PDB file of C-alpha atoms in Angstrom:
ATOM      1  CA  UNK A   1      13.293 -25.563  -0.478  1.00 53.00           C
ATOM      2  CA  UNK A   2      11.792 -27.927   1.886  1.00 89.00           C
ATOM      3  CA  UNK A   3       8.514 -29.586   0.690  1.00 93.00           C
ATOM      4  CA  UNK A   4       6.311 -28.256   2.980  1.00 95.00           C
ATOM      5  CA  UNK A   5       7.447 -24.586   1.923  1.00 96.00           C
ATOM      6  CA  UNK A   6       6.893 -26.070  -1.931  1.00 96.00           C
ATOM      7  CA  UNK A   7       3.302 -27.464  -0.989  1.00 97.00           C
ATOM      8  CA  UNK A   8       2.635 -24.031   1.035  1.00 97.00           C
ATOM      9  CA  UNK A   9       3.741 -22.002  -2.361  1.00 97.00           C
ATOM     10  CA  UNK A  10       1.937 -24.073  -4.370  1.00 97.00           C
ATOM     11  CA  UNK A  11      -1.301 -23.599  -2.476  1.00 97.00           C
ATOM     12  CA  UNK A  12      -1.459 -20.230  -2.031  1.00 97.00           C
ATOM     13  CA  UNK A  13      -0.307 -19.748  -5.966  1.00 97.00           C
ATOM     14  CA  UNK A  14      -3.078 -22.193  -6.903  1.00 97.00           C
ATOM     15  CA  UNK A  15      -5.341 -19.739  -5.057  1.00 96.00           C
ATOM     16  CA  UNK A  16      -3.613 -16.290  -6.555  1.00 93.00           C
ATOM     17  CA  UNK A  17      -2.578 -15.131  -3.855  1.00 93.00           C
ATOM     18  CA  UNK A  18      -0.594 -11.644  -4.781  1.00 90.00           C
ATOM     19  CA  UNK A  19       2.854 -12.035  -4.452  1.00 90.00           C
ATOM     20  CA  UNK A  20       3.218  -9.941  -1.561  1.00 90.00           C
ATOM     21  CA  UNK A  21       0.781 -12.214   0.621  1.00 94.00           C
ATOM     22  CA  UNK A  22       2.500 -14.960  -0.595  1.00 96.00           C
ATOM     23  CA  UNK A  23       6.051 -13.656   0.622  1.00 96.00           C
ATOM     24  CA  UNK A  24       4.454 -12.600   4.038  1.00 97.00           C
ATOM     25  CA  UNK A  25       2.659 -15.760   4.542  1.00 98.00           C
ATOM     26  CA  UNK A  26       5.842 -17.978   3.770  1.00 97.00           C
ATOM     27  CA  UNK A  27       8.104 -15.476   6.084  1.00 97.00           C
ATOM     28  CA  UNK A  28       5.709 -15.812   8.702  1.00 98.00           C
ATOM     29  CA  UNK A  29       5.696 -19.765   8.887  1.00 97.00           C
ATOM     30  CA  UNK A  30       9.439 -19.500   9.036  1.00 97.00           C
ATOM     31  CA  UNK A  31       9.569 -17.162  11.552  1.00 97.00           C
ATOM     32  CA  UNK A  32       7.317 -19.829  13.553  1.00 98.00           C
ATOM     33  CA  UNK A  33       9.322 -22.504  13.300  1.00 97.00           C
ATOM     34  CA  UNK A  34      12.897 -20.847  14.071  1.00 97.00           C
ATOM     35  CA  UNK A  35      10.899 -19.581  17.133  1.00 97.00           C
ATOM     36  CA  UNK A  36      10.715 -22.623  18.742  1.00 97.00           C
ATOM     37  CA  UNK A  37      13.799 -24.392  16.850  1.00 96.00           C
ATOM     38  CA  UNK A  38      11.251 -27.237  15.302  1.00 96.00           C
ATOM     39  CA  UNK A  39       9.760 -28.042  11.893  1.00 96.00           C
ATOM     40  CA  UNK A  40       6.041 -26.466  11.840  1.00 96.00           C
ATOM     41  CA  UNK A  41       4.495 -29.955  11.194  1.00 96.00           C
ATOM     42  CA  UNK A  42       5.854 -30.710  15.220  1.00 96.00           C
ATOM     43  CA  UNK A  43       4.215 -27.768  16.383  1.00 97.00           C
ATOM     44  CA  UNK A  44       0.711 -27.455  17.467  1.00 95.00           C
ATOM     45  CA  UNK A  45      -2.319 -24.903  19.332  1.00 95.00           C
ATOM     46  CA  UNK A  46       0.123 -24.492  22.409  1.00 96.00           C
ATOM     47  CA  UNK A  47       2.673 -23.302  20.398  1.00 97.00           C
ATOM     48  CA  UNK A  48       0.460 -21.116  18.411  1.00 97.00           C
ATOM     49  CA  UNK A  49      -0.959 -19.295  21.750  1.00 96.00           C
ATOM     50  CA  UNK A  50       3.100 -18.853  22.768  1.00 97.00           C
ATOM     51  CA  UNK A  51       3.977 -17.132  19.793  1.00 98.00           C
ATOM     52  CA  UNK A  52       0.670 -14.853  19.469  1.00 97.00           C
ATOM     53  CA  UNK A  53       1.455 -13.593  22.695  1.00 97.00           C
ATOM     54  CA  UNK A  54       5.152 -13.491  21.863  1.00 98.00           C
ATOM     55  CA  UNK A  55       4.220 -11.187  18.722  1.00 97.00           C
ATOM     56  CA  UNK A  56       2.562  -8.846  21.071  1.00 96.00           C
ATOM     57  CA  UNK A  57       4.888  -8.936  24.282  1.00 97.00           C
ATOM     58  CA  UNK A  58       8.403  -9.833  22.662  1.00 97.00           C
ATOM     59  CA  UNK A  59       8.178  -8.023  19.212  1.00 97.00           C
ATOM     60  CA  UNK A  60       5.555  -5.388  20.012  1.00 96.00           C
ATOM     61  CA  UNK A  61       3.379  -6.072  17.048  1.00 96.00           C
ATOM     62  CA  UNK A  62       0.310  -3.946  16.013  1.00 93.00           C
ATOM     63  CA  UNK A  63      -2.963  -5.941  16.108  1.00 94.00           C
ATOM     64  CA  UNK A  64      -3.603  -5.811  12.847  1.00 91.00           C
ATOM     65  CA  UNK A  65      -0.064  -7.340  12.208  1.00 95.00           C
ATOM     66  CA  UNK A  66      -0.514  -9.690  14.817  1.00 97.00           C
ATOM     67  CA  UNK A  67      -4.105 -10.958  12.538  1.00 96.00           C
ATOM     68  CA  UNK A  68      -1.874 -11.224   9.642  1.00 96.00           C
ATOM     69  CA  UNK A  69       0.243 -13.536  11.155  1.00 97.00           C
ATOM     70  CA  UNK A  70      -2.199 -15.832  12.650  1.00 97.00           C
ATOM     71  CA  UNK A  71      -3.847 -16.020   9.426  1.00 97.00           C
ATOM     72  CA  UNK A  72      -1.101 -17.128   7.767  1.00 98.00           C
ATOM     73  CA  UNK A  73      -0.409 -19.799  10.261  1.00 98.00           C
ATOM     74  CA  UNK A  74      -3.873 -20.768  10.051  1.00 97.00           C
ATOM     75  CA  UNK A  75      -3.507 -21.160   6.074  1.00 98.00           C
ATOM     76  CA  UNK A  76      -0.446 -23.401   6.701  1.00 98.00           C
ATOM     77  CA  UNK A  77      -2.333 -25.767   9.016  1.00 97.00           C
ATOM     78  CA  UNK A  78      -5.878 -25.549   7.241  1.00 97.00           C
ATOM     79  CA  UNK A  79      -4.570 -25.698   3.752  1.00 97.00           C
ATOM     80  CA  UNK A  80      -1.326 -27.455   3.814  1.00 97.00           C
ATOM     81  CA  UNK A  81      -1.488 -29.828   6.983  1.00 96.00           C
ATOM     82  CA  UNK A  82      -5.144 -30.258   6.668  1.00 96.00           C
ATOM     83  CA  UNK A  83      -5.743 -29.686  10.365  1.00 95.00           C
ATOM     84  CA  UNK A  84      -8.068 -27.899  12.651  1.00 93.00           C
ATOM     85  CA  UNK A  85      -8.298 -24.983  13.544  1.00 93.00           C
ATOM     86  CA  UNK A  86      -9.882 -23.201  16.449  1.00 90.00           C
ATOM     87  CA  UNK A  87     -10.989 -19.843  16.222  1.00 86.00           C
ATOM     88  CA  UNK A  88     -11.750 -20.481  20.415  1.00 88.00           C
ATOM     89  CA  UNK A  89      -8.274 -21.375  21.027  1.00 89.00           C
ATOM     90  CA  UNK A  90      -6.559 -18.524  18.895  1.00 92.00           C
ATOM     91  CA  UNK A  91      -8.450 -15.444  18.694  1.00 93.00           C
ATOM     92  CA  UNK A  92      -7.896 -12.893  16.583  1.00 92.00           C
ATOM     93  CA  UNK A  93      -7.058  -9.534  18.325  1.00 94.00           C
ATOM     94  CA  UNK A  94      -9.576  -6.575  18.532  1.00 91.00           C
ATOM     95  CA  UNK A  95      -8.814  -4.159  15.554  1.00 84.00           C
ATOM     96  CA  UNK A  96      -7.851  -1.224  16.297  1.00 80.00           C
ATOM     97  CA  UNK A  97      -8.322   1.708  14.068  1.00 80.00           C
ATOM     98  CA  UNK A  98      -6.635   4.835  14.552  1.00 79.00           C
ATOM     99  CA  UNK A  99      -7.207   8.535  12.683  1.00 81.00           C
ATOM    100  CA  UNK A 100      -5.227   8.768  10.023  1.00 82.00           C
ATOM    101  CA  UNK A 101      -2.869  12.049  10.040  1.00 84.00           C
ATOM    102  CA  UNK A 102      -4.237  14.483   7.634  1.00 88.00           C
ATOM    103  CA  UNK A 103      -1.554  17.014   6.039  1.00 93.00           C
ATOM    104  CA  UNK A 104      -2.840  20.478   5.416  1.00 91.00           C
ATOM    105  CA  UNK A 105      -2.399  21.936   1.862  1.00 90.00           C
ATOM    106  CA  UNK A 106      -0.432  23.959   2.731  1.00 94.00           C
ATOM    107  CA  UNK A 107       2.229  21.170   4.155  1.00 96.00           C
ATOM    108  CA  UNK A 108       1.535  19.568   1.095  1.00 95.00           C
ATOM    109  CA  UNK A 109       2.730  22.193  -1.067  1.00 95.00           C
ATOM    110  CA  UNK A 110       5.838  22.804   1.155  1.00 97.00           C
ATOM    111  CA  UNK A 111       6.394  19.021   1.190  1.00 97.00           C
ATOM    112  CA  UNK A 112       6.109  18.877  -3.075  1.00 97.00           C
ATOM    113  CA  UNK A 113       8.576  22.294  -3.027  1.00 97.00           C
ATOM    114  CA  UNK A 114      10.947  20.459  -1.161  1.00 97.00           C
ATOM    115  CA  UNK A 115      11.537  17.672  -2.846  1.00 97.00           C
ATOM    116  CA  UNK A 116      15.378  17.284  -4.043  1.00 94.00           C
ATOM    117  CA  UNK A 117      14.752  16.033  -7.338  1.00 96.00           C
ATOM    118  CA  UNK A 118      12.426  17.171 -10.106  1.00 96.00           C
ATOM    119  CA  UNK A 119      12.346  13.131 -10.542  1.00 97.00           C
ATOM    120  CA  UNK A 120      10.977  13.277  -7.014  1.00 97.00           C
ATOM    121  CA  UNK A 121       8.946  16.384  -7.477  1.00 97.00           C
ATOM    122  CA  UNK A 122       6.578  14.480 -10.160  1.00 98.00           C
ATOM    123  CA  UNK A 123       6.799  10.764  -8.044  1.00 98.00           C
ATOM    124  CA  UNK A 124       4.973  13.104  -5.071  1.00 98.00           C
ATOM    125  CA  UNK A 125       2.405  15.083  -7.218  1.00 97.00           C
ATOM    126  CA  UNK A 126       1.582  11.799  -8.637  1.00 97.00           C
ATOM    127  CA  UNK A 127       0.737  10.352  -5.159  1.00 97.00           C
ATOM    128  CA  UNK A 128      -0.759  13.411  -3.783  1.00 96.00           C
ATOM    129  CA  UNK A 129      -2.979  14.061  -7.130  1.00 95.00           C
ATOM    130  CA  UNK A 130      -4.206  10.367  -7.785  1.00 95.00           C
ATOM    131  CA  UNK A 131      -4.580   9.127  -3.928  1.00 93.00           C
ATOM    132  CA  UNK A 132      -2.871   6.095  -5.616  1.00 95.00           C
ATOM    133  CA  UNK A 133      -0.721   3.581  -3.092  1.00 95.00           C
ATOM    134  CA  UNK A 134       2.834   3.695  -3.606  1.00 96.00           C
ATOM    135  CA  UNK A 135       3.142   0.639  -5.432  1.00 95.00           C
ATOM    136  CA  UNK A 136       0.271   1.577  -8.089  1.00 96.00           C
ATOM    137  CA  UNK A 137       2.246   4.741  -9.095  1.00 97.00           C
ATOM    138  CA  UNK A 138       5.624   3.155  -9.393  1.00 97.00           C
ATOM    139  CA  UNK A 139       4.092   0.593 -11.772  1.00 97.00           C
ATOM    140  CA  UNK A 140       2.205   3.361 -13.843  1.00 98.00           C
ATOM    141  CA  UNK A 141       2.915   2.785 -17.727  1.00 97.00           C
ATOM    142  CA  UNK A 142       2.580   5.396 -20.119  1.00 97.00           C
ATOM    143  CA  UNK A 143      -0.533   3.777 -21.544  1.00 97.00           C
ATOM    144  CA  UNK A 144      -1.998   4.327 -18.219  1.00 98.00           C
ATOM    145  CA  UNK A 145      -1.871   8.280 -18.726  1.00 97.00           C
ATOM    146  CA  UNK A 146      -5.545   9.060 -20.693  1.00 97.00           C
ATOM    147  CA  UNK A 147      -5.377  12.535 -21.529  1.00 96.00           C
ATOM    148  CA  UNK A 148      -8.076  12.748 -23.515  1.00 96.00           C
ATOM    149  CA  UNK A 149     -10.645  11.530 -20.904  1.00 95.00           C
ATOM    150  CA  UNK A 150      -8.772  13.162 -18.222  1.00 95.00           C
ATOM    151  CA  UNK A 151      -8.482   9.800 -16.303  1.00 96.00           C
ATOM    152  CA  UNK A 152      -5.593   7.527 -15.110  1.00 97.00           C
ATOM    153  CA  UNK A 153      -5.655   3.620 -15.060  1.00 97.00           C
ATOM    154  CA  UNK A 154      -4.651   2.243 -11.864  1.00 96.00           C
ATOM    155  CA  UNK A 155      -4.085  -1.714 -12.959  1.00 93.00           C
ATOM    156  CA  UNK A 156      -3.778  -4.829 -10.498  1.00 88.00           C
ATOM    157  CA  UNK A 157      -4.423  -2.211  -7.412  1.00 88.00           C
ATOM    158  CA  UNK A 158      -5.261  -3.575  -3.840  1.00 84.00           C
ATOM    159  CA  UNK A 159      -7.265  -7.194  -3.874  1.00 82.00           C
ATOM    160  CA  UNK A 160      -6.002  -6.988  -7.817  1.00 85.00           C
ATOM    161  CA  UNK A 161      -8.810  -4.469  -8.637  1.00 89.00           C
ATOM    162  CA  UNK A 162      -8.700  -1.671 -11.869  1.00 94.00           C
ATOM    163  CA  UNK A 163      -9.810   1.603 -11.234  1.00 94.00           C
ATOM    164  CA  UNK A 164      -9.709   4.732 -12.555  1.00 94.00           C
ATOM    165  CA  UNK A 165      -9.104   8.129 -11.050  1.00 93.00           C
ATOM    166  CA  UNK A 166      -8.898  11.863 -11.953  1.00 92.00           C
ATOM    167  CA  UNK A 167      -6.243  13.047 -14.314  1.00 95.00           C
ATOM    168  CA  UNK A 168      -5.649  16.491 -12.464  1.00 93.00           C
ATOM    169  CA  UNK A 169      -4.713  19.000 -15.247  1.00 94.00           C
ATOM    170  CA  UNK A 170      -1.976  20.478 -12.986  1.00 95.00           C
ATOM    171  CA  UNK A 171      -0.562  17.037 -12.546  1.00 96.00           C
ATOM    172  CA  UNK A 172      -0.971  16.458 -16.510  1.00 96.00           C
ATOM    173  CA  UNK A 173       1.154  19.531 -17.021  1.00 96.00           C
ATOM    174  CA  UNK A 174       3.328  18.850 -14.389  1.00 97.00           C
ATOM    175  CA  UNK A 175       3.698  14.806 -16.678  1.00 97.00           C
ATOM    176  CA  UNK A 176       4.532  16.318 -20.004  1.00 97.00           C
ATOM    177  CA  UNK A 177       7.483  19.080 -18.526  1.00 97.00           C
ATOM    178  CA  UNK A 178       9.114  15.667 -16.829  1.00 97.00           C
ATOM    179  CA  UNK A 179       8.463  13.733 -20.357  1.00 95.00           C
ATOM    180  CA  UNK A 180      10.168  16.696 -21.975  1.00 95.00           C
ATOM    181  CA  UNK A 181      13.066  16.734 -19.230  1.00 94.00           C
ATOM    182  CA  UNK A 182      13.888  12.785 -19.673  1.00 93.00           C
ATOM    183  CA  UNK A 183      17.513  12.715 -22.370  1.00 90.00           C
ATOM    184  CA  UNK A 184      16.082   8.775 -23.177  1.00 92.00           C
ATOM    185  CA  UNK A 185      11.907   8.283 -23.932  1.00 94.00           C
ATOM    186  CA  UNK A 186      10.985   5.218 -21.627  1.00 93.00           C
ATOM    187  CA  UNK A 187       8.843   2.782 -23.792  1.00 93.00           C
ATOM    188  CA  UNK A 188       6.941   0.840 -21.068  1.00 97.00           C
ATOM    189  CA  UNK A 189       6.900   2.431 -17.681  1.00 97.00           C
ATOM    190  CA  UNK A 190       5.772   6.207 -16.841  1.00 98.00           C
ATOM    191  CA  UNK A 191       8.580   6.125 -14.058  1.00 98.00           C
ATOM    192  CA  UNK A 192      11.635   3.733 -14.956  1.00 97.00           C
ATOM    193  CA  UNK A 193      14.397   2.492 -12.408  1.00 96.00           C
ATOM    194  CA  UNK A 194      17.578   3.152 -11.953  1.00 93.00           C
ATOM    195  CA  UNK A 195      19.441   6.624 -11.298  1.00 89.00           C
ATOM    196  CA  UNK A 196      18.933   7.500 -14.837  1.00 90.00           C
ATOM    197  CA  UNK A 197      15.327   6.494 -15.264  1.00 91.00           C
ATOM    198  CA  UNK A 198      16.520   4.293 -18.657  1.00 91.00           C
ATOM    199  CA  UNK A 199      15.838   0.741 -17.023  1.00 95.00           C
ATOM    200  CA  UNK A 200      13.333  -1.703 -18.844  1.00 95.00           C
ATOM    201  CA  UNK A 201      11.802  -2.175 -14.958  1.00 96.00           C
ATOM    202  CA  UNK A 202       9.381   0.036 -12.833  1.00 97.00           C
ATOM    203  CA  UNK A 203      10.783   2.309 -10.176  1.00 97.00           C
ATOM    204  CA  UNK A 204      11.270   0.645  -6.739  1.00 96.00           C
ATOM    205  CA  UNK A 205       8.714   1.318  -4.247  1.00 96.00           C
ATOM    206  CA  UNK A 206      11.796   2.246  -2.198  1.00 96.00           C
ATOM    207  CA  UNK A 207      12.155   5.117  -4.306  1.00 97.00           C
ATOM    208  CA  UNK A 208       8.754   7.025  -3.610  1.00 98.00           C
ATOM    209  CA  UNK A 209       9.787   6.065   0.517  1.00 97.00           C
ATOM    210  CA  UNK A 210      12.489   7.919   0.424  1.00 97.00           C
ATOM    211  CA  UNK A 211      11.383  10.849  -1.747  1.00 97.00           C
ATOM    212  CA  UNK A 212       8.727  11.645   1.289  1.00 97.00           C
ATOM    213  CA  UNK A 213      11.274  11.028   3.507  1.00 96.00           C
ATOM    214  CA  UNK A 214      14.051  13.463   2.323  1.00 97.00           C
ATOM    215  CA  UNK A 215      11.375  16.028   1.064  1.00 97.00           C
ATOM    216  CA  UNK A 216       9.578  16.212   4.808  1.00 97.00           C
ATOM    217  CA  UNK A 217      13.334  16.851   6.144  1.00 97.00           C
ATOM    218  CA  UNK A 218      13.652  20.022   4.585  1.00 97.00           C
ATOM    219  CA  UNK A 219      10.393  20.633   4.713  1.00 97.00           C
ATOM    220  CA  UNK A 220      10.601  21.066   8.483  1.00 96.00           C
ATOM    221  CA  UNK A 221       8.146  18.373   8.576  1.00 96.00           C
ATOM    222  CA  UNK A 222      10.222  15.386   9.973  1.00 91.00           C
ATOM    223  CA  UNK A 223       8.435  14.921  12.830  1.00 92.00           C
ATOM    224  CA  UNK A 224       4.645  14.357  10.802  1.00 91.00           C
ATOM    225  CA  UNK A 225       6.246  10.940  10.097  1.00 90.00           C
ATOM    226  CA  UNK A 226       5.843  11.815   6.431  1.00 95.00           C
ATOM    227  CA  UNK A 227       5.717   8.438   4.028  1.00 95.00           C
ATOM    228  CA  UNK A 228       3.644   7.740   0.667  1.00 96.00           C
ATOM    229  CA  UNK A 229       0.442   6.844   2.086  1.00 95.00           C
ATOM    230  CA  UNK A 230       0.031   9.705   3.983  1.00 95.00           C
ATOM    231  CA  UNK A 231      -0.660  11.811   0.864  1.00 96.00           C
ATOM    232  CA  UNK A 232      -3.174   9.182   0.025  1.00 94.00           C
ATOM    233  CA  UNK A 233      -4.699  10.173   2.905  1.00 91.00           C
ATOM    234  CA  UNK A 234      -4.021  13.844   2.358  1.00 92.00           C
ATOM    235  CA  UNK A 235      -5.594  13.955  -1.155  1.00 90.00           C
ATOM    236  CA  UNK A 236      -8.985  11.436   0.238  1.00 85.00           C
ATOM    237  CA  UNK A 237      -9.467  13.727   2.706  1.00 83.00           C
ATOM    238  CA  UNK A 238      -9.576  16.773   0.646  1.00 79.00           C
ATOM    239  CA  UNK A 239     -11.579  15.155  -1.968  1.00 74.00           C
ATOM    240  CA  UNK A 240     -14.129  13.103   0.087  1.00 63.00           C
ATOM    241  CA  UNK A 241     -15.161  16.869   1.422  1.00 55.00           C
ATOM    242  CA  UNK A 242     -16.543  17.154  -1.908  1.00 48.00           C
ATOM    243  CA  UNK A 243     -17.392  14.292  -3.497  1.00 49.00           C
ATOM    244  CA  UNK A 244     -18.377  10.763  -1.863  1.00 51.00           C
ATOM    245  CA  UNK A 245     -17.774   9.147  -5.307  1.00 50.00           C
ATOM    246  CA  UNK A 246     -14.018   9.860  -5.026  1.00 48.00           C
ATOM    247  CA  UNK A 247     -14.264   7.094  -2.002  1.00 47.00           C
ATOM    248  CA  UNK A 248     -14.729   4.850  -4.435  1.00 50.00           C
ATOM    249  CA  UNK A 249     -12.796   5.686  -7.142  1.00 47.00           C
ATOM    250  CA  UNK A 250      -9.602   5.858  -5.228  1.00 45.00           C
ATOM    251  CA  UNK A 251     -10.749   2.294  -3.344  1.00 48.00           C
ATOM    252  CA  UNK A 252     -10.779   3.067   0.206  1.00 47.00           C
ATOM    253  CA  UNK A 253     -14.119   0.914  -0.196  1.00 47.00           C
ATOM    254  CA  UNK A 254     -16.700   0.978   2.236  1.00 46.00           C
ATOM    255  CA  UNK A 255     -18.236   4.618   2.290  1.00 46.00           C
ATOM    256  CA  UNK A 256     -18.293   4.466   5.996  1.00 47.00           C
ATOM    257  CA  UNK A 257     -14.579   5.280   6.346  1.00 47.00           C
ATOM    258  CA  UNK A 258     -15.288   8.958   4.994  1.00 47.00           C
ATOM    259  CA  UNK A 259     -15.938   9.008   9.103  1.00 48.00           C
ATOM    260  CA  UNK A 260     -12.413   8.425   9.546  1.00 50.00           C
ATOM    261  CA  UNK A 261     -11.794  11.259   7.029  1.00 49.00           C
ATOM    262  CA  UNK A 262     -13.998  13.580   9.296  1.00 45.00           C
ATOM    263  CA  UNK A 263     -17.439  13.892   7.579  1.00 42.00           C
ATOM    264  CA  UNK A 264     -19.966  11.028   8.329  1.00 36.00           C
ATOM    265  CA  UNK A 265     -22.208  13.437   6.200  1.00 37.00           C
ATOM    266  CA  UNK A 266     -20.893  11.887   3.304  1.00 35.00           C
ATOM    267  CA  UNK A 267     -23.424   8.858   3.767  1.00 36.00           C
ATOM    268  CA  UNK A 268     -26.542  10.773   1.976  1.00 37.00           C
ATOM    269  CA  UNK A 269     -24.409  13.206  -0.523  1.00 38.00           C
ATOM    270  CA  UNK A 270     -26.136  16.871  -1.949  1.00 37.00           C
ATOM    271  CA  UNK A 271     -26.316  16.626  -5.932  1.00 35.00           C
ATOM    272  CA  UNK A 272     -23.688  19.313  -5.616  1.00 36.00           C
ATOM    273  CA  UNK A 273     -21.218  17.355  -4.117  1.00 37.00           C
ATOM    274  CA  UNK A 274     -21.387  15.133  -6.624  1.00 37.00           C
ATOM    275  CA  UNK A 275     -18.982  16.891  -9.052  1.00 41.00           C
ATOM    276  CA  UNK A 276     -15.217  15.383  -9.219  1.00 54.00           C
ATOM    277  CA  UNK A 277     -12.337  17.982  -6.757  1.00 63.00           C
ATOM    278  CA  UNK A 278      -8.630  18.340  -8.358  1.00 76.00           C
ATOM    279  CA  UNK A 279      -7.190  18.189  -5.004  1.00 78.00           C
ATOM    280  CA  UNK A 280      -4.657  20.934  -6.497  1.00 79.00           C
ATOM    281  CA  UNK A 281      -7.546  23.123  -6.888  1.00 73.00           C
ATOM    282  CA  UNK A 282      -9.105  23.363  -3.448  1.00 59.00           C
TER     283      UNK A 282
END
């Protein structure tokens, strides 16, 4: 480890970074440097303009990627070189924000019926029903599951935020018949790794990739582009049709994205939209 990498860890620990900023930040100023063959320190704002357009014309980055990067590199020289930095000299690109693809329930069901695995089966209902990120349901633990206030506890979510969101009763059903189906009770974790769900670790996000994968192949529905997040979007977009405070439950934040969802509407909300939708129900 050189000590510039150690300083950059150390900084961006000191700050709490989550662990996967931290990896993406530290890849990034690697990625710099074997660019142009020469420690980081050596490099300055000419190089930095190179490899932004590089990112877009060589590796055909998304903007949004492209902001990651620089703001990484601009952590590195802010925080660890204690440079400069000019926001004049290295812009950050225009976002760009795109509709999100919105499955039908219909595609949802035949995407949750075609799962391979009844260990699969539950990992997608979970997504679907809780609008939960991949990575918040494979790190569900059992004491996350409140049946008796009909609510799940989503722990260290996005920006390390709690929430809590609906406990569908379906989906609660669906939890104890794949309790009653595991040979060896897990202790910690709601979904445990390994093939035999007995490991003392949290399934692999992996895991949940490929179940939407291999489900949306014999579904028919390879060519949606099927992966985790899009039944987060699936399961906002049916429940934001009925209740704005959903938005926030599930942490999509500002309320102005239900306009990405299709109802700007959702701004000034009737008291009757007010109550909370099991997305299995509509």
């Amino acid at each position: 480890m050189t000590h510039l990498r150690q300083i950059m860890l150390e900084e961006l620990r000191r700050r709490n970074y989550a662990e996967s900023t931290i990896h993406i930040y530290i890849q990034t100023v690697e990625h710099f440097s074997r660019h142009f063959h020469r420690s980081p320190d050596l490099l300055g704002p000419e190089q930095i303009r190179q490899y932004q357009a590089a990112l877009f014309t060589r590796w055909r980055l998304a903007p949004n990627t492209v902001t990651q990067r620089l703001a990484a590199l601009r952590f590195f020289y802010v925080q660890v070189l204690k440079r400069g930095w000019s926001v004049a000299e290295t812009p950050y690109p225009k976002k760009v924000l795109h509709l999100p693809q919105v499955l039908s329930q219909d595609e949802v069901a035949r995407l949750i019926d075609a799962a391979e695995f009844p260990f699969h089966r539950i990992l997608l209902m979970t997504l679907y029903a809780t609008g939960a990120r991949r990575a918040e349901v494979a790190h569900l633990k059992i004491s996350d599951i409140d049946s008796q206030r009909m609510v799940i506890h989503i722990r260290g979510g996005k920006g390390r935020k709690d929430r809590d969101v609906m406990l569908s009763s379906k989906l609660l059903d669906a939890l104890r018949v794949y309790w009653r189906g595991l040979k060896r009770k897990p202790t910690d974790w709601l979904f445990p790794g390994n093939r035999w769900h007995t490991a003392s670790h949290p399934v692999s996000t992996k895991v949940l990739w490929n179940a939407c994968q291999q489900a949306a192949e014999r579904a028919g529905l390879e060519h949606k582009r099927i992966h985790p997040h899009t039944l987060r979007q699936a399961s906002a977009y049916c429940t934001t049709f009925q209740s704005p405070f959903i938005l926030k439950t599930i942490g999509l934040g500002q309320v102005q994205s239900a306009a990405v969802y299709g109802r700007s509407g959702l701004l000034r909300p009737e008291p009757a939209q007010l109550a909370i939708v099991d997305p299995f129900e509509r």
